[in-house]
PDB file of C-alpha atoms in Angstrom:
ATOM      1  CA  MET A1019      -0.014  -0.091  -0.157  1.00 77.00           C
ATOM      2  CA  ASN A1020       1.094   3.606   0.005  1.00 79.00           C
ATOM      3  CA  ALA A1021       0.715   4.636   3.830  1.00 83.00           C
ATOM      4  CA  GLY A1022       0.986   8.209   4.174  1.00 84.00           C
ATOM      5  CA  ALA A1023       0.222  10.973   7.229  1.00 84.00           C
ATOM      6  CA  TYR A1024       0.949  14.604   7.406  1.00 83.00           C
ATOM      7  CA  GLY A1025       1.140  15.687   3.734  1.00 84.00           C
ATOM      8  CA  SER A1026       3.820  12.947   2.894  1.00 89.00           C
ATOM      9  CA  GLU A1027       3.456   9.114   1.283  1.00 92.00           C
ATOM     10  CA  PHE A1028       5.582   6.559   1.444  1.00 92.00           C
ATOM     11  CA  LYS A1029       5.537   6.937  -2.806  1.00 95.00           C
ATOM     12  CA  ASP A1030       7.392  10.080  -1.794  1.00 96.00           C
ATOM     13  CA  ILE A1031      10.945   8.380  -0.868  1.00 95.00           C
ATOM     14  CA  VAL A1032      10.781   4.827  -2.570  1.00 97.00           C
ATOM     15  CA  ILE A1033      13.711   4.566  -5.124  1.00 97.00           C
ATOM     16  CA  SER A1034      13.139   0.957  -6.055  1.00 97.00           C
ATOM     17  CA  SER A1035      12.224  -2.372  -4.480  1.00 97.00           C
ATOM     18  CA  ALA A1036      12.498  -6.105  -5.114  1.00 97.00           C
ATOM     19  CA  TYR A1037      10.028  -8.936  -4.530  1.00 97.00           C
ATOM     20  CA  LEU A1038       9.713 -12.718  -5.138  1.00 96.00           C
ATOM     21  CA  ASP A1039       7.426 -13.482  -8.006  1.00 95.00           C
ATOM     22  CA  LYS A1040       4.895 -16.383  -8.160  1.00 94.00           C
ATOM     23  CA  ASP A1041       7.743 -18.442  -9.954  1.00 95.00           C
ATOM     24  CA  LEU A1042       9.992 -17.805  -7.209  1.00 96.00           C
ATOM     25  CA  ASN A1043      12.336 -14.843  -9.309  1.00 97.00           C
ATOM     26  CA  ILE A1044      13.519 -12.015  -8.085  1.00 98.00           C
ATOM     27  CA  CYS A1045      12.618  -9.157  -9.572  1.00 97.00           C
ATOM     28  CA  GLU A1046      13.185  -5.379  -9.031  1.00 98.00           C
ATOM     29  CA  ILE A1047      10.930  -2.270  -9.961  1.00 97.00           C
ATOM     30  CA  ASN A1048      11.476   1.547  -9.787  1.00 97.00           C
ATOM     31  CA  ASN A1049       9.167   4.024  -8.102  1.00 96.00           C
ATOM     32  CA  LYS A1050       7.079   4.220 -10.988  1.00 97.00           C
ATOM     33  CA  GLU A1051       6.540   0.741 -11.702  1.00 96.00           C
ATOM     34  CA  HIS A1052       4.916   0.400  -8.168  1.00 96.00           C
ATOM     35  CA  ASP A1053       2.045   2.214  -9.526  1.00 94.00           C
ATOM     36  CA  PHE A1054       1.226   4.339  -6.140  1.00 95.00           C
ATOM     37  CA  ASN A1055      -1.732   6.227  -5.526  1.00 91.00           C
ATOM     38  CA  TYR A1056      -4.004   6.970  -2.394  1.00 87.00           C
ATOM     39  CA  ARG A1057      -3.552   3.703  -0.067  1.00 85.00           C
ATOM     40  CA  HIS A1058      -2.193   1.521  -3.135  1.00 89.00           C
ATOM     41  CA  SER A1059       0.696   0.320  -4.821  1.00 94.00           C
ATOM     42  CA  ARG A1060       1.057  -2.689  -7.030  1.00 94.00           C
ATOM     43  CA  PHE A1061       1.611  -5.099  -4.456  1.00 92.00           C
ATOM     44  CA  CYS A1062      -2.540  -4.154  -3.403  1.00 88.00           C
ATOM     45  CA  GLU A1063      -3.592  -6.427  -6.548  1.00 86.00           C
ATOM     46  CA  ASN A1064      -0.547  -8.906  -6.541  1.00 86.00           C
ATOM     47  CA  LYS A1065      -0.781 -10.742  -3.568  1.00 85.00           C
ATOM     48  CA  ASN A1066       1.724 -13.700  -4.969  1.00 89.00           C
ATOM     49  CA  GLU A1067       4.473 -10.940  -4.811  1.00 94.00           C
ATOM     50  CA  ILE A1068       6.472 -10.538  -1.799  1.00 94.00           C
ATOM     51  CA  VAL A1069       8.778  -7.632  -1.031  1.00 95.00           C
ATOM     52  CA  LEU A1070      11.826  -8.582  -0.463  1.00 97.00           C
ATOM     53  CA  TRP A1071      13.759  -5.102   0.462  1.00 97.00           C
ATOM     54  CA  THR A1072      13.310  -1.475  -0.710  1.00 97.00           C
ATOM     55  CA  VAL A1073      15.234   1.372  -1.394  1.00 98.00           C
ATOM     56  CA  LEU A1074      14.455   4.498  -0.020  1.00 97.00           C
ATOM     57  CA  GLN A1075      15.946   8.338  -0.365  1.00 96.00           C
ATOM     58  CA  LEU A1076      15.341  10.217   2.777  1.00 93.00           C
ATOM     59  CA  LYS A1077      15.721  13.835   2.624  1.00 91.00           C
ATOM     60  CA  GLU A1078      18.678  15.644   4.736  1.00 93.00           C
ATOM     61  CA  ALA A1079      17.258  18.309   7.193  1.00 93.00           C
ATOM     62  CA  ASN A1080      18.302  19.795  10.279  1.00 96.00           C
ATOM     63  CA  LYS A1081      18.326  17.619  13.168  1.00 96.00           C
ATOM     64  CA  GLU A1082      16.379  20.127  15.194  1.00 97.00           C
ATOM     65  CA  GLU A1083      14.015  20.743  12.649  1.00 95.00           C
ATOM     66  CA  ILE A1084      13.182  17.024  12.306  1.00 93.00           C
ATOM     67  CA  LYS A1085      13.016  16.353  15.831  1.00 96.00           C
ATOM     68  CA  ALA A1086      10.356  19.385  16.458  1.00 96.00           C
ATOM     69  CA  LYS A1087       8.275  18.083  13.508  1.00 93.00           C
ATOM     70  CA  MET A1088       8.359  14.385  14.935  1.00 93.00           C
ATOM     71  CA  GLU A1089       7.246  15.863  18.623  1.00 96.00           C
ATOM     72  CA  GLU A1090       4.797  17.938  16.813  1.00 94.00           C
ATOM     73  CA  ASN A1091       3.268  14.897  14.603  1.00 93.00           C
ATOM     74  CA  ASN A1092       3.456  12.688  17.763  1.00 93.00           C
ATOM     75  CA  LYS A1093       1.016  15.135  19.978  1.00 95.00           C
ATOM     76  CA  SER A1094      -1.283  15.732  17.257  1.00 92.00           C
ATOM     77  CA  ARG A1095      -1.612  11.727  17.037  1.00 90.00           C
ATOM     78  CA  LYS A1096      -2.102  11.646  20.888  1.00 93.00           C
ATOM     79  CA  GLU A1097      -4.683  14.450  20.636  1.00 93.00           C
ATOM     80  CA  LYS A1098      -6.692  13.378  18.080  1.00 93.00           C
ATOM     81  CA  GLN A1099      -5.928   9.127  17.509  1.00 94.00           C
ATOM     82  CA  PRO A1100      -6.764   6.664  20.237  1.00 95.00           C
ATOM     83  CA  ILE A1101      -3.356   5.171  20.552  1.00 93.00           C
ATOM     84  CA  ASN A1102      -4.368   4.425  24.685  1.00 93.00           C
ATOM     85  CA  PHE A1103      -5.705   1.089  23.011  1.00 95.00           C
ATOM     86  CA  PRO A1104      -4.536  -1.422  20.257  1.00 94.00           C
ATOM     87  CA  ASN A1105      -5.516  -0.618  16.584  1.00 93.00           C
ATOM     88  CA  ALA A1106      -4.323  -1.063  13.239  1.00 90.00           C
ATOM     89  CA  GLY A1107      -4.617   2.472  12.424  1.00 90.00           C
ATOM     90  CA  SER A1108      -7.136   4.221  10.383  1.00 92.00           C
ATOM     91  CA  THR A1109     -10.059   1.298   9.425  1.00 96.00           C
ATOM     92  CA  PHE A1110     -11.882   3.188   6.866  1.00 96.00           C
ATOM     93  CA  LYS A1111     -10.030   4.856   3.413  1.00 92.00           C
ATOM     94  CA  ARG A1112     -11.069   8.798   2.899  1.00 90.00           C
ATOM     95  CA  GLY A1113     -14.207   8.901   0.908  1.00 92.00           C
ATOM     96  CA  GLU A1114     -14.126  11.140  -2.253  1.00 91.00           C
ATOM     97  CA  GLY A1115     -16.103  14.414  -1.115  1.00 93.00           C
ATOM     98  CA  TYR A1116     -16.694  13.401   2.321  1.00 96.00           C
ATOM     99  CA  ILE A1117     -14.941  12.333   5.636  1.00 95.00           C
ATOM    100  CA  THR A1118     -15.639   9.262   6.601  1.00 97.00           C
ATOM    101  CA  ALA A1119     -14.921   9.345  10.199  1.00 97.00           C
ATOM    102  CA  LYS A1120     -17.706  12.133  10.366  1.00 97.00           C
ATOM    103  CA  LEU A1121     -20.346  10.075   8.731  1.00 98.00           C
ATOM    104  CA  ILE A1122     -19.580   7.612  10.894  1.00 98.00           C
ATOM    105  CA  ASP A1123     -19.924   9.716  13.884  1.00 98.00           C
ATOM    106  CA  GLU A1124     -23.225  11.129  12.262  1.00 98.00           C
ATOM    107  CA  CYS A1125     -24.738   7.516  12.314  1.00 98.00           C
ATOM    108  CA  GLY A1126     -24.278   7.428  16.030  1.00 98.00           C
ATOM    109  CA  LEU A1127     -21.563   4.737  16.350  1.00 98.00           C
ATOM    110  CA  LYS A1128     -18.534   6.348  18.190  1.00 98.00           C
ATOM    111  CA  GLY A1129     -18.466   3.705  21.159  1.00 97.00           C
ATOM    112  CA  PHE A1130     -20.602   0.989  19.527  1.00 98.00           C
ATOM    113  CA  ASN A1131     -19.169  -2.397  19.755  1.00 98.00           C
ATOM    114  CA  ILE A1132     -19.291  -6.084  19.513  1.00 98.00           C
ATOM    115  CA  GLY A1133     -17.596  -7.745  22.256  1.00 97.00           C
ATOM    116  CA  ASP A1134     -14.198  -5.902  23.223  1.00 98.00           C
ATOM    117  CA  ALA A1135     -13.897  -4.844  19.302  1.00 98.00           C
ATOM    118  CA  TYR A1136     -15.443  -0.385  19.654  1.00 98.00           C
ATOM    119  CA  VAL A1137     -15.463   2.206  17.331  1.00 98.00           C
ATOM    120  CA  SER A1138     -13.185   4.603  18.892  1.00 98.00           C
ATOM    121  CA  GLU A1139     -14.752   7.327  20.969  1.00 97.00           C
ATOM    122  CA  LYS A1140     -11.932   9.553  19.941  1.00 96.00           C
ATOM    123  CA  HIS A1141     -11.824   9.237  16.391  1.00 96.00           C
ATOM    124  CA  ALA A1142     -14.717   7.403  14.419  1.00 97.00           C
ATOM    125  CA  GLY A1143     -12.485   6.112  11.940  1.00 97.00           C
ATOM    126  CA  PHE A1144     -10.403   3.540  13.969  1.00 97.00           C
ATOM    127  CA  ILE A1145     -11.583   0.200  15.542  1.00 98.00           C
ATOM    128  CA  VAL A1146      -9.894  -0.059  18.902  1.00 97.00           C
ATOM    129  CA  ASN A1147      -9.683  -3.203  21.025  1.00 97.00           C
ATOM    130  CA  LYS A1148     -10.659  -2.405  24.727  1.00 97.00           C
ATOM    131  CA  GLY A1149      -9.265  -6.264  25.824  1.00 96.00           C
ATOM    132  CA  LYS A1150      -9.974  -9.317  24.026  1.00 97.00           C
ATOM    133  CA  ALA A1151     -11.474  -8.519  20.631  1.00 97.00           C
ATOM    134  CA  THR A1152     -11.365 -11.224  18.215  1.00 96.00           C
ATOM    135  CA  ALA A1153     -10.652 -10.903  14.763  1.00 94.00           C
ATOM    136  CA  LYS A1154     -14.216 -11.799  13.746  1.00 95.00           C
ATOM    137  CA  ASP A1155     -15.353  -9.344  16.491  1.00 97.00           C
ATOM    138  CA  VAL A1156     -13.496  -6.266  14.451  1.00 97.00           C
ATOM    139  CA  LEU A1157     -14.853  -8.147  11.159  1.00 96.00           C
ATOM    140  CA  SER A1158     -18.277  -7.838  12.207  1.00 97.00           C
ATOM    141  CA  LEU A1159     -17.669  -4.533  14.144  1.00 98.00           C
ATOM    142  CA  ILE A1160     -16.118  -3.499  10.131  1.00 98.00           C
ATOM    143  CA  ASP A1161     -19.520  -5.188   8.234  1.00 97.00           C
ATOM    144  CA  ILE A1162     -21.882  -3.114  10.667  1.00 98.00           C
ATOM    145  CA  VAL A1163     -20.515   0.261  10.226  1.00 98.00           C
ATOM    146  CA  LYS A1164     -20.389   0.025   6.412  1.00 98.00           C
ATOM    147  CA  ASN A1165     -23.893  -1.302   6.561  1.00 98.00           C
ATOM    148  CA  LYS A1166     -25.103   1.959   8.663  1.00 98.00           C
ATOM    149  CA  VAL A1167     -23.165   4.117   6.801  1.00 98.00           C
ATOM    150  CA  TYR A1168     -24.586   3.157   3.540  1.00 98.00           C
ATOM    151  CA  GLU A1169     -28.359   3.065   4.643  1.00 98.00           C
ATOM    152  CA  LYS A1170     -27.693   6.699   5.713  1.00 98.00           C
ATOM    153  CA  PHE A1171     -25.937   8.034   3.386  1.00 97.00           C
ATOM    154  CA  ASN A1172     -25.644   5.954   0.541  1.00 97.00           C
ATOM    155  CA  GLU A1173     -21.745   6.033   0.723  1.00 97.00           C
ATOM    156  CA  ASN A1174     -20.074   2.818   0.163  1.00 97.00           C
ATOM    157  CA  ILE A1175     -17.199   3.106   2.638  1.00 97.00           C
ATOM    158  CA  GLU A1176     -13.702   1.451   2.103  1.00 95.00           C
ATOM    159  CA  LEU A1177     -11.284   0.049   4.183  1.00 95.00           C
ATOM    160  CA  GLU A1178      -7.965   1.175   4.485  1.00 91.00           C
ATOM    161  CA  ILE A1179      -6.190  -1.669   6.506  1.00 90.00           C
ATOM    162  CA  GLU A1180      -5.470  -5.157   4.876  1.00 85.00           C
ATOM    163  CA  ILE A1181      -7.509  -8.294   6.136  1.00 87.00           C
ATOM    164  CA  LEU A1182      -5.508 -11.466   5.691  1.00 80.00           C
ATOM    165  CA  GLY A1183      -6.084 -15.038   6.524  1.00 78.00           C
ATOM    166  CA  GLU A1184      -9.585 -13.982   7.507  1.00 68.00           C
ATOM    167  CA  ASP A1185     -13.113 -14.569   5.987  1.00 64.00           C
ATOM    168  CA  LYS A1186     -14.009 -11.449   4.708  1.00 52.00           C
TER     169      LYS A1186
END
């Protein structure tokens, strides 16, 4: 995927990657061949390709400026995201022309739960584990959230997280 936050994305620093293809060949691709876009890369479709390594090009900058930016981003995360509970990060993608978390909130789903899987009360775009949530609890909660948003707003919200090893 093409992870990103605070105005930067992984695509901004990737030079190249090597991956193992389905025939066990090691292949190398450049940045453009990753087919990066919002929360997407070629590896989202090609599940039989396994990334082995990636070459990154970081930008040189003043150490104190970097430290200040990191502290600013961490402060923002603490204020806006439910980092006090285990979670997989933002559960749902940003929508086209709407803020997904706002739609979830307007459905009255903040704090809604199945078992120990909860829609975060701090940020409705996150599903958190307040104890012993199972994958089934999380997936059931995701389905309810998606259905409620569709019923109320006629919007099909998409997952930002990748689900592996579970029935969808």
